[in-house]
Every structure is written in structure tokens, then in C-alpha cells.
PDB file of C-alpha atoms in Angstrom:
ATOM      1  CA  MET F   1       0.062   0.074  -0.396  1.00  0.00           C
ATOM      2  CA  SER F   2       2.068   3.166   1.033  1.00  0.00           C
ATOM      3  CA  LYS F   3       4.799   4.700   3.305  1.00  0.00           C
ATOM      4  CA  THR F   4       5.585   8.140   4.061  1.00  0.00           C
ATOM      5  CA  ASN F   5       6.875   9.323   7.163  1.00  0.00           C
ATOM      6  CA  GLN F   6       8.973   7.441   9.750  1.00  0.00           C
ATOM      7  CA  SER F   7       8.372   7.209  13.459  1.00  0.00           C
ATOM      8  CA  VAL F   8      11.565   8.953  15.155  1.00  0.00           C
ATOM      9  CA  ASP F   9      11.256   7.601  18.760  1.00  0.00           C
ATOM     10  CA  GLY F  10       9.961   3.828  18.469  1.00  0.00           C
ATOM     11  CA  SER F  11       6.534   4.576  19.873  1.00  0.00           C
ATOM     12  CA  SER F  12       4.730   3.160  17.010  1.00  0.00           C
ATOM     13  CA  VAL F  13       1.464   1.747  17.284  1.00  0.00           C
ATOM     14  CA  PHE F  14       0.332  -0.906  14.911  1.00  0.00           C
ATOM     15  CA  ARG F  15      -3.066  -1.546  14.358  1.00  0.00           C
ATOM     16  CA  VAL F  16      -3.664  -5.017  12.677  1.00  0.00           C
ATOM     17  CA  ASP F  17      -7.154  -6.008  11.618  1.00  0.00           C
ATOM     18  CA  LYS F  18      -7.385  -9.981  10.904  1.00  0.00           C
ATOM     19  CA  PHE F  19     -10.229 -11.274   8.701  1.00  0.00           C
ATOM     20  CA  VAL F  20     -11.935 -14.574   7.746  1.00  0.00           C
ATOM     21  CA  VAL F  21     -13.362 -13.558   4.372  1.00  0.00           C
ATOM     22  CA  PRO F  22     -15.643 -15.833   2.536  1.00  0.00           C
ATOM     23  CA  ALA F  23     -14.482 -15.777  -1.039  1.00  0.00           C
ATOM     24  CA  ALA F  24     -18.425 -14.020  -2.126  1.00  0.00           C
ATOM     25  CA  ALA F  25     -17.384 -11.261   0.394  1.00  0.00           C
ATOM     26  CA  ARG F  26     -13.919 -10.449  -0.896  1.00  0.00           C
ATOM     27  CA  GLU F  27     -14.588  -7.969  -3.487  1.00  0.00           C
ATOM     28  CA  GLU F  28     -16.804  -5.820  -1.132  1.00  0.00           C
ATOM     29  CA  ILE F  29     -14.350  -6.098   2.143  1.00  0.00           C
ATOM     30  CA  LEU F  30     -11.321  -5.259  -0.341  1.00  0.00           C
ATOM     31  CA  ALA F  31     -13.532  -2.060  -1.271  1.00  0.00           C
ATOM     32  CA  LYS F  32     -14.304  -0.862   2.429  1.00  0.00           C
ATOM     33  CA  VAL F  33     -10.720  -1.620   3.273  1.00  0.00           C
ATOM     34  CA  ARG F  34      -9.087   0.394   0.685  1.00  0.00           C
ATOM     35  CA  ALA F  35     -11.717   3.114   0.900  1.00  0.00           C
ATOM     36  CA  THR F  36     -10.783   3.192   4.827  1.00  0.00           C
ATOM     37  CA  HIS F  37      -7.048   3.220   4.024  1.00  0.00           C
ATOM     38  CA  ASP F  38      -7.273   6.184   1.603  1.00  0.00           C
ATOM     39  CA  LEU F  39      -8.825   7.954   4.519  1.00  0.00           C
ATOM     40  CA  LEU F  40      -5.889   7.164   6.894  1.00  0.00           C
ATOM     41  CA  ARG F  41      -3.129   7.890   4.724  1.00  0.00           C
ATOM     42  CA  ARG F  42      -4.128  11.444   4.980  1.00  0.00           C
ATOM     43  CA  GLN F  43      -4.029  11.386   8.559  1.00  0.00           C
ATOM     44  CA  ASP F  44      -1.417  13.095  10.399  1.00  0.00           C
ATOM     45  CA  GLY F  45       0.703  10.549  12.395  1.00  0.00           C
ATOM     46  CA  PHE F  46       0.316   8.014   9.577  1.00  0.00           C
ATOM     47  CA  VAL F  47       3.398   6.076   8.864  1.00  0.00           C
ATOM     48  CA  GLN F  48       2.531   3.071   6.482  1.00  0.00           C
ATOM     49  CA  ASP F  49       0.175   0.321   5.906  1.00  0.00           C
ATOM     50  CA  PHE F  50      -0.014  -2.951   4.339  1.00  0.00           C
ATOM     51  CA  LEU F  51      -3.032  -5.117   2.923  1.00  0.00           C
ATOM     52  CA  LEU F  52      -1.870  -8.523   2.796  1.00  0.00           C
ATOM     53  CA  GLU F  53      -3.974 -11.812   1.637  1.00  0.00           C
ATOM     54  CA  GLN F  54      -3.183 -15.626   2.429  1.00  0.00           C
ATOM     55  CA  PHE F  55      -1.791 -17.443  -0.382  1.00  0.00           C
ATOM     56  CA  SER F  56      -0.695 -20.627   1.581  1.00  0.00           C
ATOM     57  CA  GLY F  57      -0.522 -22.092   4.919  1.00  0.00           C
ATOM     58  CA  PRO F  58      -3.343 -23.326   7.740  1.00  0.00           C
ATOM     59  CA  GLY F  59      -3.888 -19.976   8.901  1.00  0.00           C
ATOM     60  CA  GLU F  60      -7.458 -19.253   9.338  1.00  0.00           C
ATOM     61  CA  PHE F  61      -7.204 -15.288   8.544  1.00  0.00           C
ATOM     62  CA  ASN F  62      -7.269 -14.948   4.588  1.00  0.00           C
ATOM     63  CA  LEU F  63      -6.936 -10.947   4.805  1.00  0.00           C
ATOM     64  CA  VAL F  64      -4.789  -8.683   7.019  1.00  0.00           C
ATOM     65  CA  THR F  65      -4.043  -5.169   7.120  1.00  0.00           C
ATOM     66  CA  ILE F  66      -1.617  -3.351   9.518  1.00  0.00           C
ATOM     67  CA  VAL F  67      -1.484   0.180   9.488  1.00  0.00           C
ATOM     68  CA  GLU F  68       1.622   2.056  11.501  1.00  0.00           C
ATOM     69  CA  TRP F  69       0.965   4.888  13.442  1.00  0.00           C
ATOM     70  CA  GLU F  70       3.630   7.199  15.127  1.00  0.00           C
ATOM     71  CA  SER F  71       1.850   7.426  18.613  1.00  0.00           C
ATOM     72  CA  GLN F  72      -1.254   6.333  20.239  1.00  0.00           C
ATOM     73  CA  ALA F  73      -1.917   9.823  20.244  1.00  0.00           C
ATOM     74  CA  ALA F  74      -2.158   9.751  16.399  1.00  0.00           C
ATOM     75  CA  VAL F  75      -4.519   6.594  16.527  1.00  0.00           C
ATOM     76  CA  ASP F  76      -6.779   8.995  19.349  1.00  0.00           C
ATOM     77  CA  ARG F  77      -6.790  11.575  16.873  1.00  0.00           C
ATOM     78  CA  VAL F  78      -7.579   9.039  13.809  1.00  0.00           C
ATOM     79  CA  VAL F  79     -10.529   7.043  15.288  1.00  0.00           C
ATOM     80  CA  PRO F  80     -13.361  10.064  15.682  1.00  0.00           C
ATOM     81  CA  ILE F  81     -12.291  10.771  11.862  1.00  0.00           C
ATOM     82  CA  VAL F  82     -12.661   7.388  10.667  1.00  0.00           C
ATOM     83  CA  THR F  83     -16.158   7.144  12.828  1.00  0.00           C
ATOM     84  CA  ALA F  84     -17.484  10.364  11.386  1.00  0.00           C
ATOM     85  CA  GLU F  85     -16.235   9.364   7.622  1.00  0.00           C
ATOM     86  CA  HIS F  86     -17.971   5.802   8.163  1.00  0.00           C
ATOM     87  CA  ALA F  87     -20.966   7.307   9.255  1.00  0.00           C
ATOM     88  CA  ARG F  88     -21.461  10.013   6.354  1.00  0.00           C
ATOM     89  CA  ALA F  89     -20.949   7.176   3.784  1.00  0.00           C
ATOM     90  CA  GLY F  90     -23.777   5.173   5.861  1.00  0.00           C
ATOM     91  CA  PHE F  91     -21.287   2.467   6.389  1.00  0.00           C
ATOM     92  CA  ASN F  92     -21.607   0.194   9.534  1.00  0.00           C
ATOM     93  CA  ARG F  93     -18.583  -2.023   9.985  1.00  0.00           C
ATOM     94  CA  GLN F  94     -20.124  -4.568  12.563  1.00  0.00           C
ATOM     95  CA  GLU F  95     -23.407  -4.698  10.097  1.00  0.00           C
ATOM     96  CA  THR F  96     -21.250  -5.504   6.783  1.00  0.00           C
ATOM     97  CA  LEU F  97     -18.927  -7.989   8.517  1.00  0.00           C
ATOM     98  CA  ALA F  98     -22.265  -9.949   9.794  1.00  0.00           C
ATOM     99  CA  ARG F  99     -24.102  -9.577   6.692  1.00  0.00           C
ATOM    100  CA  LEU F 100     -21.020 -10.910   4.846  1.00  0.00           C
ATOM    101  CA  GLY F 101     -20.231 -13.738   6.941  1.00  0.00           C
ATOM    102  CA  VAL F 102     -17.185 -12.139   7.863  1.00  0.00           C
ATOM    103  CA  ARG F 103     -15.210 -12.728  10.874  1.00  0.00           C
ATOM    104  CA  ALA F 104     -12.384 -10.041  12.555  1.00  0.00           C
ATOM    105  CA  ASP F 105     -10.020  -9.977  15.106  1.00  0.00           C
ATOM    106  CA  ILE F 106      -8.840  -6.189  15.418  1.00  0.00           C
ATOM    107  CA  ALA F 107      -6.308  -4.877  18.332  1.00  0.00           C
ATOM    108  CA  ASN F 108      -3.487  -2.391  18.488  1.00  0.00           C
ATOM    109  CA  TYR F 109       0.122  -3.757  18.842  1.00  0.00           C
ATOM    110  CA  GLN F 110       3.585  -2.246  19.806  1.00  0.00           C
ATOM    111  CA  ARG F 111       6.977  -3.592  18.887  1.00  0.00           C
ATOM    112  CA  ILE F 112       8.634  -5.839  21.796  1.00  0.00           C
ATOM    113  CA  PRO F 113      11.893  -3.816  23.009  1.00  0.00           C
ATOM    114  CA  GLY F 114      15.341  -5.494  21.579  1.00  0.00           C
ATOM    115  CA  LEU F 115      13.844  -7.298  18.888  1.00  0.00           C
TER     116      LEU F 115
END
């Protein structure tokens, strides 16, 4: 996807969204992910993002997105922006995932020092 500025103090926060996406839901989910990531890339504190699709192995999550933010403060600033844009667009994430039979595991992560 994209790479812009780099975190300078090692306090990056990584938003990792993992999805189990049925084949019939793939295109709609990818469209929603792309639209959201287009918005994210324009926000202060954005560092880089990745959209990954499983092509082999036994893992259950076949679509993974990773977004690196400069800090938790950047994440906190972006959450209401994304919420407002989704509301404006009439997009309800929970309803969409349920309707399409998509399961999600969503969390924020930090690097473990020394690795």
C-alpha cells in the first residue's frame, strides 16, 4: 500500500485487523478496506500500511491489514475521523461484517523492545 513519514522515537502503534473473509465477500470487503485506508493515509501521524492476503498455509485469517501510526496519540486523533466518515458514507462495520459472514480480530500492537 503506502509509506510516508517514519516514527522517530520508536513509539509506533500498529493497528492489525485480521479477517476470515468468504470468497463471495472478498471484493466488497476489499473495497471497504481500500476506502478506509485512503482516508487513513491522509491523516497526521500515519507512517505506513499494508494489505496482506493469505496465499498458502493453514491459518484461518485470509486478509490482514496493518497500519503503523507514530503514536497512540495519533491513533486517538484518527478514530473519531474514521467514525465520522463511515457514518457520513452510511457504512456500519459490524452490520457489514455480519451480513457478509466475515469474522474479524482487531487490536493495536507495539514492538517488543530489543528484537
